[in-house]
Coordinates of C-alpha atoms and ligand atoms in Angstrom, one line a residue:
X1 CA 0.0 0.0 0.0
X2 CA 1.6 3.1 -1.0
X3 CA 2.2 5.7 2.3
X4 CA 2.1 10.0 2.1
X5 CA 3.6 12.4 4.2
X6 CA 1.8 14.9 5.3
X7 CA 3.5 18.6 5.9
X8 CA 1.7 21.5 7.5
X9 CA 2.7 25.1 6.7
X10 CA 0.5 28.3 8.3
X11 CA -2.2 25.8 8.5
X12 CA -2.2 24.3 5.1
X13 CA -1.7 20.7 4.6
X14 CA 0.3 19.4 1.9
X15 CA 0.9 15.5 0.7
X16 CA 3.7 14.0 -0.2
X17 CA 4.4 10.0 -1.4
X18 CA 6.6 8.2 0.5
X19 CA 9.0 5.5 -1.9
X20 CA 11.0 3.0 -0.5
X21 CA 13.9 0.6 -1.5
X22 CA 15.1 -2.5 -1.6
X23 CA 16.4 -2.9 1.5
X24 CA 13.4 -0.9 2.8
X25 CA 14.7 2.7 3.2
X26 CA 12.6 5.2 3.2
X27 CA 12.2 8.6 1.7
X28 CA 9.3 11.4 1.1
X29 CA 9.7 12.2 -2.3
X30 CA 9.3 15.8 -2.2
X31 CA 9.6 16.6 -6.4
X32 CA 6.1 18.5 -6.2
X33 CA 7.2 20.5 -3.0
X34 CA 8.0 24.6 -4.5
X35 CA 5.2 23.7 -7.0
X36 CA 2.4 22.6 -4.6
X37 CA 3.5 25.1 -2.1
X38 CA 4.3 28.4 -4.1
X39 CA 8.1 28.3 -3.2
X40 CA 9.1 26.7 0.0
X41 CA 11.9 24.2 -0.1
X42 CA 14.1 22.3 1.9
X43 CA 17.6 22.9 3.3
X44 CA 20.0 20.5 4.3
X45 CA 23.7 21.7 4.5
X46 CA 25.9 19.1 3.8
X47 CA 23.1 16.7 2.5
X48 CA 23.1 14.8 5.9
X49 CA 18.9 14.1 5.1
X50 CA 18.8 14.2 1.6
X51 CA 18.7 12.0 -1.1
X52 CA 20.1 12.6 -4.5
X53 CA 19.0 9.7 -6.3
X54 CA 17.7 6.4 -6.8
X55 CA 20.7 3.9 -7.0
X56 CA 21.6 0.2 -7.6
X57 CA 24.6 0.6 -7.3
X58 CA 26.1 -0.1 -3.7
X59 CA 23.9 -0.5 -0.7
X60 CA 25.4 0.1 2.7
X61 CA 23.6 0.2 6.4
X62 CA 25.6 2.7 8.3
X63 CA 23.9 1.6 11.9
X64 CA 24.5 -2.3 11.4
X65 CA 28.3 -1.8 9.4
X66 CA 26.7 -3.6 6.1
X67 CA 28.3 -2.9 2.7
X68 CA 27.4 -4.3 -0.7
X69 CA 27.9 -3.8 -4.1
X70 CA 24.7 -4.9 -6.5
X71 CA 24.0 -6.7 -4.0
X72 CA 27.1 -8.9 -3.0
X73 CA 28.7 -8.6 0.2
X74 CA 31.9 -6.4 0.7
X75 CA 34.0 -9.2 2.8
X76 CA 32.6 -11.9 0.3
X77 CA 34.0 -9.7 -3.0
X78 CA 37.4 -8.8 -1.1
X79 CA 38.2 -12.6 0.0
X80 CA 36.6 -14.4 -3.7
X81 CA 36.9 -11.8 -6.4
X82 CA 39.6 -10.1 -8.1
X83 CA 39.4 -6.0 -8.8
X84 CA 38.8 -6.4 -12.6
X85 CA 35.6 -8.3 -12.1
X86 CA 34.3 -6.0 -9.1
X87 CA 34.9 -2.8 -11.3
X88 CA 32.6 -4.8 -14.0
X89 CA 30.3 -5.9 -11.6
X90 CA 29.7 -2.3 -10.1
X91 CA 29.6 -1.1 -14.1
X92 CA 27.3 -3.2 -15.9
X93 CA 25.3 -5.3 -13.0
X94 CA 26.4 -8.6 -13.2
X95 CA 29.6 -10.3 -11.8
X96 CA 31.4 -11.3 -15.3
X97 CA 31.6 -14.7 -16.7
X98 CA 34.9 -15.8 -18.1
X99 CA 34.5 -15.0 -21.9
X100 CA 33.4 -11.4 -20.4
X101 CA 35.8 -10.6 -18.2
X102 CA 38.0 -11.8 -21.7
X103 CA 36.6 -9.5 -23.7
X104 CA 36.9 -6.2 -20.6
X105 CA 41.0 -7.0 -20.0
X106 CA 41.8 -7.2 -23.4
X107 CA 39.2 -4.2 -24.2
X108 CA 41.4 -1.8 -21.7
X109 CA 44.1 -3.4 -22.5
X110 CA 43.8 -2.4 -26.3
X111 CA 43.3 1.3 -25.3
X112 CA 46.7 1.3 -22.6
X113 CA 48.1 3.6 -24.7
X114 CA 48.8 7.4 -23.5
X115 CA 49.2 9.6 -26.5
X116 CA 52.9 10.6 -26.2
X117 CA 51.9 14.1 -25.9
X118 CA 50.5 14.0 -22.3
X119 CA 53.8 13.4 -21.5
X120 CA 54.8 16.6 -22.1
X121 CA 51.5 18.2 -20.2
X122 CA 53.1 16.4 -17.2
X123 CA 57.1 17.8 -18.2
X124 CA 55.3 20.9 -17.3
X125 CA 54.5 19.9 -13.8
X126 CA 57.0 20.9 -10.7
X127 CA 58.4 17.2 -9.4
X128 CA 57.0 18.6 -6.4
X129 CA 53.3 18.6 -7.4
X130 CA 50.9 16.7 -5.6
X131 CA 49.8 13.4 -7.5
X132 CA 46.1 14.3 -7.0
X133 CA 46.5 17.8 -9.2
X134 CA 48.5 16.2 -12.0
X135 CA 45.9 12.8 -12.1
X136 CA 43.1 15.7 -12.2
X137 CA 44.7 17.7 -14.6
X138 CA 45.7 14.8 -16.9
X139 CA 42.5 13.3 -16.6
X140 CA 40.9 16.6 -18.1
X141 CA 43.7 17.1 -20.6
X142 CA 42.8 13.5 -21.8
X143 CA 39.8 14.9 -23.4
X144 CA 41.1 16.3 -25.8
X145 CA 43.5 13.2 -26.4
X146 CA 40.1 11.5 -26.7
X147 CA 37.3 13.6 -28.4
X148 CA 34.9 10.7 -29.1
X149 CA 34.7 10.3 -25.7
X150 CA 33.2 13.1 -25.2
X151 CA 29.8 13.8 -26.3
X152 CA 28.6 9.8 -25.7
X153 CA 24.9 8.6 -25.8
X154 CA 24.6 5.5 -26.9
X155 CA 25.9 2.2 -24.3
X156 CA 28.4 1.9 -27.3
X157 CA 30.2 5.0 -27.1
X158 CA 29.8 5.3 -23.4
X159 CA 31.4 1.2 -23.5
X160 CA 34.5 2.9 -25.4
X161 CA 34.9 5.9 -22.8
X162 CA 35.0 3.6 -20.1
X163 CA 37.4 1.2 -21.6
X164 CA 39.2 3.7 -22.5
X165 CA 39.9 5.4 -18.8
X166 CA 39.7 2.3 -17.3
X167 CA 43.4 1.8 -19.3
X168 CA 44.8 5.1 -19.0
X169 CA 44.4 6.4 -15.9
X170 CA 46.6 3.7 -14.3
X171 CA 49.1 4.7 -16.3
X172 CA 48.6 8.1 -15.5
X173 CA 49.1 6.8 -12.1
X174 CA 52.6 5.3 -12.1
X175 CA 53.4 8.2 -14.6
X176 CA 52.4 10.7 -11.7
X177 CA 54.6 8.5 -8.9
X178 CA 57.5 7.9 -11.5
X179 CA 57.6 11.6 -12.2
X180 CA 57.2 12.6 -8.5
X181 CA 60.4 9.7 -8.1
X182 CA 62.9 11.2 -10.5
X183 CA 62.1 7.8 -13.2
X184 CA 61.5 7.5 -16.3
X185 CA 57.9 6.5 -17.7
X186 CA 57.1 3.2 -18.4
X187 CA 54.4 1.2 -20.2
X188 CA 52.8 -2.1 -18.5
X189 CA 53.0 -5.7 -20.0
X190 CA 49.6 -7.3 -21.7
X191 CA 50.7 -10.8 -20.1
X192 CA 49.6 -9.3 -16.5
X193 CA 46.9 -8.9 -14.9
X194 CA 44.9 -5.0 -14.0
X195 CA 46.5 -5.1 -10.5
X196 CA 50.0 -6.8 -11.5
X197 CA 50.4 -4.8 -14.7
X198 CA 49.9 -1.3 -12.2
X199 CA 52.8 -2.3 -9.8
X200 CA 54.8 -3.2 -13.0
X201 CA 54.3 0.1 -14.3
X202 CA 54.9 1.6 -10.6
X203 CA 57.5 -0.5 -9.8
X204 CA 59.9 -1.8 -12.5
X205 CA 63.4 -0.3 -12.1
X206 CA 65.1 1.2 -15.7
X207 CA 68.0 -1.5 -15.2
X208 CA 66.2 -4.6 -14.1
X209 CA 63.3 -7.1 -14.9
X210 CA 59.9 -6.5 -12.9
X211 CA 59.4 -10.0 -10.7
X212 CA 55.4 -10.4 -9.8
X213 CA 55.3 -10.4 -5.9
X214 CA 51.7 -12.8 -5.4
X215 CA 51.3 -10.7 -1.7
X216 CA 51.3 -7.7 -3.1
X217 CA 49.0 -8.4 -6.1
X218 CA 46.5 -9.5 -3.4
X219 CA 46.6 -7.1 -1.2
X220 CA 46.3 -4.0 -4.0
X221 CA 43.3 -6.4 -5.1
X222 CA 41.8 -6.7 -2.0
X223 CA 42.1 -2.4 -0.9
X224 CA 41.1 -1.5 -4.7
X225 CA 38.4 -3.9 -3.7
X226 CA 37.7 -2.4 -0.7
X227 CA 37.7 1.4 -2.1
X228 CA 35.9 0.7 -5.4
X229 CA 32.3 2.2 -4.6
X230 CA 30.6 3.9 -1.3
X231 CA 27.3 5.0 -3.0
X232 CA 26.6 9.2 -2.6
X233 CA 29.8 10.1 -1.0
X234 CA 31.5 13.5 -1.9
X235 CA 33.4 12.4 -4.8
X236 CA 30.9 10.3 -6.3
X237 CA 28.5 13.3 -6.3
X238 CA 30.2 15.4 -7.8
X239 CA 30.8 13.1 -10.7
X240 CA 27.0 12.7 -11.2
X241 CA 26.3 16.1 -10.3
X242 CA 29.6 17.5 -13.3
X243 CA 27.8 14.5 -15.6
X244 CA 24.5 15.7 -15.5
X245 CA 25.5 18.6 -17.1
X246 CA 26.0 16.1 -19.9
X247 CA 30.4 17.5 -19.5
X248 CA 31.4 14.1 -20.3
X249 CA 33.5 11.3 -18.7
X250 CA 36.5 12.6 -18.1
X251 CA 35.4 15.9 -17.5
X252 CA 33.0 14.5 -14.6
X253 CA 36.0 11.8 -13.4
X254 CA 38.4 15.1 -13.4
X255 CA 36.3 16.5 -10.7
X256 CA 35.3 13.2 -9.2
X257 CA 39.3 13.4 -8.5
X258 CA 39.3 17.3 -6.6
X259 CA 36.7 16.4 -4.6
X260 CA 38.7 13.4 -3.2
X261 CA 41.6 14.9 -2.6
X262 CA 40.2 16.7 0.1
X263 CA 41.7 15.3 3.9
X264 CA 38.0 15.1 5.1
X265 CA 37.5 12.6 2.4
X266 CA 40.1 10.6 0.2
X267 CA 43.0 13.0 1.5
X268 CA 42.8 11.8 4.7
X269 CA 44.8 8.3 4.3
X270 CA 47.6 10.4 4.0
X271 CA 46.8 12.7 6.5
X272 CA 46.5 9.3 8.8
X273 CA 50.6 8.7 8.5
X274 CA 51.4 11.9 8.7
X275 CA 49.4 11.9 12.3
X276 CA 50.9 8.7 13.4
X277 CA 54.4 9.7 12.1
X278 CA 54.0 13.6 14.3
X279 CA 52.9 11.2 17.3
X280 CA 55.6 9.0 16.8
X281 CA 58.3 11.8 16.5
X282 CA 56.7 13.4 19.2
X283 CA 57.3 10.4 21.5
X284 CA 54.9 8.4 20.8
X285 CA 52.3 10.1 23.1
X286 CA 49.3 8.4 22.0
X287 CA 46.7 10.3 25.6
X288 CA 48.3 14.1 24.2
X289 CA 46.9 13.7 21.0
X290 CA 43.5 12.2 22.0
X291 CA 42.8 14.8 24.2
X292 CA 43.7 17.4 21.4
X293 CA 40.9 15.1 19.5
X294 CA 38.6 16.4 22.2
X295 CA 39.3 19.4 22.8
X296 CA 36.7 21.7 20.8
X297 CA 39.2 25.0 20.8
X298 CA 42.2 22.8 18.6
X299 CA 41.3 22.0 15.3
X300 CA 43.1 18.9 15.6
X301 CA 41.0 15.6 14.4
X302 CA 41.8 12.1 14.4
X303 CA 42.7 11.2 11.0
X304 CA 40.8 8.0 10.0
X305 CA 37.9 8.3 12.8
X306 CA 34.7 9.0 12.1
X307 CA 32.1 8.6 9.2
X308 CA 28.9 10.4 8.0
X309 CA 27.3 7.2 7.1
X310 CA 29.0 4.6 9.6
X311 CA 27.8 5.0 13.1
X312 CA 29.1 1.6 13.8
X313 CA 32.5 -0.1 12.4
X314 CA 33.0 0.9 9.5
X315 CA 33.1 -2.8 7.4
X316 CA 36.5 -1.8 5.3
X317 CA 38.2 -0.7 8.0
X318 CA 38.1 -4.3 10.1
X319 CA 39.3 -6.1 6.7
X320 CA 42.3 -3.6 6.2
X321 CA 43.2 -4.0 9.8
X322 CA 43.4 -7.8 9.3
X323 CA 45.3 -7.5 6.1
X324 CA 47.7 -5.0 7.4
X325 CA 48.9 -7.6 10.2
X326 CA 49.1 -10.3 6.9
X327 CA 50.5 -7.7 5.1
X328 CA 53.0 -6.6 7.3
X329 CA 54.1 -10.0 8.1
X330 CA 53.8 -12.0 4.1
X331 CA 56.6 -8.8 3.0
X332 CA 58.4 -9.1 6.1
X333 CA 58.5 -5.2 7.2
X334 CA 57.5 -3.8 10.7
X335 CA 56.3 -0.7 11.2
X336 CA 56.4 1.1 14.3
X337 CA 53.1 3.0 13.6
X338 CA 50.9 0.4 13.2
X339 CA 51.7 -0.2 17.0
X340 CA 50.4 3.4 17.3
X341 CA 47.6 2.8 15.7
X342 CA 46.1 0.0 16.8
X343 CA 46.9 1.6 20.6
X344 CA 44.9 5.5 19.4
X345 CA 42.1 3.0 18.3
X346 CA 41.8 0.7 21.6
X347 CA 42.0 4.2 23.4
X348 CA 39.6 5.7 21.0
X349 CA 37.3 2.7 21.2
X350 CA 36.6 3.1 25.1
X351 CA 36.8 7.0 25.2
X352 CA 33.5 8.2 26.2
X353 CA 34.0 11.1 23.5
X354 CA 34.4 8.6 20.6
X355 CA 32.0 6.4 22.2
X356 CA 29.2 8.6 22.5
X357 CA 29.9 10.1 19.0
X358 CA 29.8 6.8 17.3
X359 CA 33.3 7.4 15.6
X360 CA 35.1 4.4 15.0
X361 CA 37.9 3.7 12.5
X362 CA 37.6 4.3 8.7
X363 CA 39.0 2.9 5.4
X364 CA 41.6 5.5 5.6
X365 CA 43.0 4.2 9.4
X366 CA 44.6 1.6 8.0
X367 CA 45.1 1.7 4.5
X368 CA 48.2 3.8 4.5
X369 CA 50.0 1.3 6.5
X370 CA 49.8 -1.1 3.8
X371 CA 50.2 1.1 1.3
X372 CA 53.6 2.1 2.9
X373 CA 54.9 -1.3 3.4
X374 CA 54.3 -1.7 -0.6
X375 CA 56.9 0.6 -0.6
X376 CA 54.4 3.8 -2.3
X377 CA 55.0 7.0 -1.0
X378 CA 52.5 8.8 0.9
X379 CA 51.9 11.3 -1.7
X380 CA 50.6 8.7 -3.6
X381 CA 48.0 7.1 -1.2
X382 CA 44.8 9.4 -2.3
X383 CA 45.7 8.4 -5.9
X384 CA 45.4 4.6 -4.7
X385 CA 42.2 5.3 -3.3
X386 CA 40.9 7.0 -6.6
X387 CA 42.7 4.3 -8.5
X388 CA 40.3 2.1 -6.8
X389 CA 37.3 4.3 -6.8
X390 CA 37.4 4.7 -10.7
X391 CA 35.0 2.1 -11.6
X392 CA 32.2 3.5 -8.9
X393 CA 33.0 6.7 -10.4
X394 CA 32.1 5.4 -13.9
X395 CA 29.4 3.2 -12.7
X396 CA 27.6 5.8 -10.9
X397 CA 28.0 8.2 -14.2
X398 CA 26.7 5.7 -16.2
X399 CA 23.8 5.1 -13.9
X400 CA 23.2 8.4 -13.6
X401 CA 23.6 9.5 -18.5
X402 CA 20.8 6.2 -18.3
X403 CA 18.7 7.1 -16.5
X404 CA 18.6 10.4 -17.9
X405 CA 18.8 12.3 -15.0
X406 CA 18.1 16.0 -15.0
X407 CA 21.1 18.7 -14.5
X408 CA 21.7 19.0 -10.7
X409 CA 20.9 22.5 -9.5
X410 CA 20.4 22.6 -5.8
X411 CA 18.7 26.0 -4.7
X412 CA 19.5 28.3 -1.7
X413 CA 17.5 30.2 1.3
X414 CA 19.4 34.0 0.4
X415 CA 20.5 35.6 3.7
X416 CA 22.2 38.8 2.2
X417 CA 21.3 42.1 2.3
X418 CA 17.8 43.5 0.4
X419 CA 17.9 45.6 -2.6
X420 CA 19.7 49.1 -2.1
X421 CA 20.9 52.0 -3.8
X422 CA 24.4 51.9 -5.6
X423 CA 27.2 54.1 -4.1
X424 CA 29.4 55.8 -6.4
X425 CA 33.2 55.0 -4.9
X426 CA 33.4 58.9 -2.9
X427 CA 30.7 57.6 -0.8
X428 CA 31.7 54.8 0.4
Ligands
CMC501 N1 38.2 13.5 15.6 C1 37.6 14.2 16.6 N2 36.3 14.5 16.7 C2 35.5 14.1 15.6 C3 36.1 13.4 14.5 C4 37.5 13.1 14.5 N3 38.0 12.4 13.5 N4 35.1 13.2 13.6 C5 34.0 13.7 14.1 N5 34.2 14.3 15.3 C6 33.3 14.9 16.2 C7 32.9 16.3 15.7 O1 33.8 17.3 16.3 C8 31.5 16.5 16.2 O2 31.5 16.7 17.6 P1 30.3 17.6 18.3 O3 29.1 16.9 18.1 O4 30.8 17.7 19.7 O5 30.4 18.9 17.5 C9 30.9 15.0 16.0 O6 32.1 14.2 16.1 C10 30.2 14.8 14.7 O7 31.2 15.1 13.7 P2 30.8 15.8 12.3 O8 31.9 16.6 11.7 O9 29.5 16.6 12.4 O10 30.4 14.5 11.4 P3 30.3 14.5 9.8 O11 29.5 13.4 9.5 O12 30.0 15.9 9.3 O13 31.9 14.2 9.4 C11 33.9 13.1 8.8 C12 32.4 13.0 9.0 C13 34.4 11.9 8.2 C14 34.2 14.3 7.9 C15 34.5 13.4 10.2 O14 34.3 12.3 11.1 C16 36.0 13.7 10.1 O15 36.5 14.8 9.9 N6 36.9 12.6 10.2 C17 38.3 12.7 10.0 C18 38.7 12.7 8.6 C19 38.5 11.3 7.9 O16 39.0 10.4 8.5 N7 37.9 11.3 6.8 C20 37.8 10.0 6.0 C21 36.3 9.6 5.9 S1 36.1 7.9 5.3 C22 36.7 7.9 3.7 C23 36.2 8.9 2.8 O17 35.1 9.4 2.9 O18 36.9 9.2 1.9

């Protein structure tokens, strides 16, 4: 039976329908609202009540720590599936049979190609410059490496714009890090896999062969894994919201990438070490830095703490936390922070102050710890996380060109001053 809302302004009643999901959420679908009421809206800074869209994408229960993506389980995906068939799951549906997933590697891998040109776009760059600009920057300057990716309707054309990134941008990748490292660009190998083939292109040094290390593969699956959708999150809204302007792709992915490098969002798993490593230089003072946590007049947070959506363990978080002990142990490297990390999180975890404001680790707490035993630079950690995010980018794109969604155009309640008289500059 379908349910209304009812809202009451000066008297006046007004109806509304209430939709639900699949996993029974519920919304008041309030499309009718300025219409049916001459002009009222609603506002909601920061979005914390509203929703954007209707999504199949990724489905995730902030109060009970659930995450899935079209439906499968985050811990089943990460332990049973490879990142090449996740990324097509969370893009067309369906986890891929074999003569699919075929057809997607050797797809990208046909389109691995950087037109030699870019190269010279990222000469231009400082060796100092933040990964994050120049994958941004080079993401954008792609499009006009790439015009029929552009202006794409049909699944065809948008099929070739996605194979297309889906290839280049990990090269972009170890082309930003080798840059950033003083080495020269490489090109990856068509006999590897998605993962293998990235740490080849990362990794391989001028003078010697690149040998496959099995630990690492897996665990660069398993975090791309991990990272590769979280339904309406900053990033990903801004990709919908640039693509529903019909920009294009890479235009909407460009942004996707500003948006994450932010240190309240993907920005913070570097923002994580470089907490752990201040405490750790500071002596390892784990107490000073949780009360500075607390304490309202320092803007101090703790890196990796906290969600908007997770008011319970966040699910990636206690899979990282696992495979960073794995980790850690399969590539025989200890790392004094992880001690400090795991002690700020037992503190953290029976800390009235966390307690009572539901903040428990995030995906970022423990990510970087991995990431640095790979041997990847810090600088280089939000570009991992958009690495893996690419395909829910494009996913949530495509979702959003098909279903023909209309431009997003939020509106405002204006607070500044009424109409007055201009004031030639003597006066003023
Ligand atoms: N350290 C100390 N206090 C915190 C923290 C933290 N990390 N996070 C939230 N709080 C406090 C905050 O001060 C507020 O306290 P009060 O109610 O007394 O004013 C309360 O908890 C609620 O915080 P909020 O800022 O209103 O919550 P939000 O949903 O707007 O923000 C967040 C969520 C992730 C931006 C925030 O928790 C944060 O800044 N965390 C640190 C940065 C971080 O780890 N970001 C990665 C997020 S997960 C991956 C991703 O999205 O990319």
């Amino acid at each position: 039976m379908s349910k209304n809302a009812t809202l009451e302004i000066d008297g006046k009643k007004y109806e509304f329908p209430v939709i639900e999901g699949t996993e029974n959420e519920v919304a008041i679908n309030i499309k009718t609202l300025r219409a049916a009421t001459d002009g009222v809206i609603t506002i909601d800074p920061g979005y914390k009540n509203t929703g954007s869209c209707e999504s199949a994408i990724t489905f995730l229960d902030g109060e009970k720590g659930v995450l899935r993506y079209r439906g499968y389980s985050i811990e089943e995906l990460a332990e049973k599936a490879d990142f090449l068939e996740v990324a097509y799951l969370l893009i067309f549906g369906e986890l891929p049979t074999t003569e699919q997933l075929a057809k997607f590697d050797s797809d990208i891998k046909n389109q691995s190609h950087v037109d030699e040109d870019v190269k010279k776009i990222l000469d231009g760059f400082p060796k100092s410059a933040h990964p994050m600009g120049v994958l941004a920057s080079l993401t954008s300057a792609l499009i006009a490496f790439n015009p029929t990716s552009v202006n794409v309707d049909s699944e065809e054309e948008m099929y070739n714009a996605i194979v297309r990134i889906m290839a280049k941008f990990p090269v972009l990748c170890a082309w930003a890090y080798r840059k950033n490292a003083g080495l020269p660009l490489d090109y990856g190998d068509d006999n590897l896999g998605y993962v293998d083939n990235f740490l080849k292109m990362m990794f391989k040094k001028p003078s010697g062969e690149y040998n496959s290390n099995k630990v690492m593969v897996n665990a660069l699956d398993k975090l791309l894994i991990l990272h590769a959708d979280h339904e309406q999150n900053c990033s990903t809204s801004t990709v919908r919201i640039v693509g529903s302007s019909h920009a294009g792709l890479f235009a909407s992915l460009s942004a996707g990438m500003s948006a994450l490098w932010g240190p309240l969002h993907g920005g913070a798993n570097q923002a994580v070490i470089e907490m752990l490593e201040a405490i750790k230089a500071d002596g390892g003072d784990t107490k000073k830095y949780m009360a500075k946590a607390k304490d309202k007049n320092d803007p101090f947070r703790l890196m990796g703490f906290g969600h908007r959506v997770y008011k319970n363990f966040d699910p990636r978080a206690k899979i990282i936390k696992v495979a960073a002990d794995e980790v850690l142990n399969d590539l025989g490297v200890e790392d004094p922070i992880l001690e400090i990390a795991k002690g700020l999180e037992k503190e953290a975890l029976s800390d009235p102050y966390f307690v009572d404001r539901k903040l428990y680790p995030n995906v970022d707490f423990y990510s970087g710890i991995i990431y640095r035993a790979m041997g990847i630079p810090v600088e280089m950690f939000t570009a991992m996380f958009a690495l893996g995010r690419l395909p829910g980018w494009v996913a949530q794109w495509k979702e959003m060109r098909l279903r023909k969604e209309p431009i997003g155009r939020p509106r405002q309640i204006y607070i500044g001053e009424n109409h007055r008289p201009f004031k030639s500059i003597d006066n003023r």
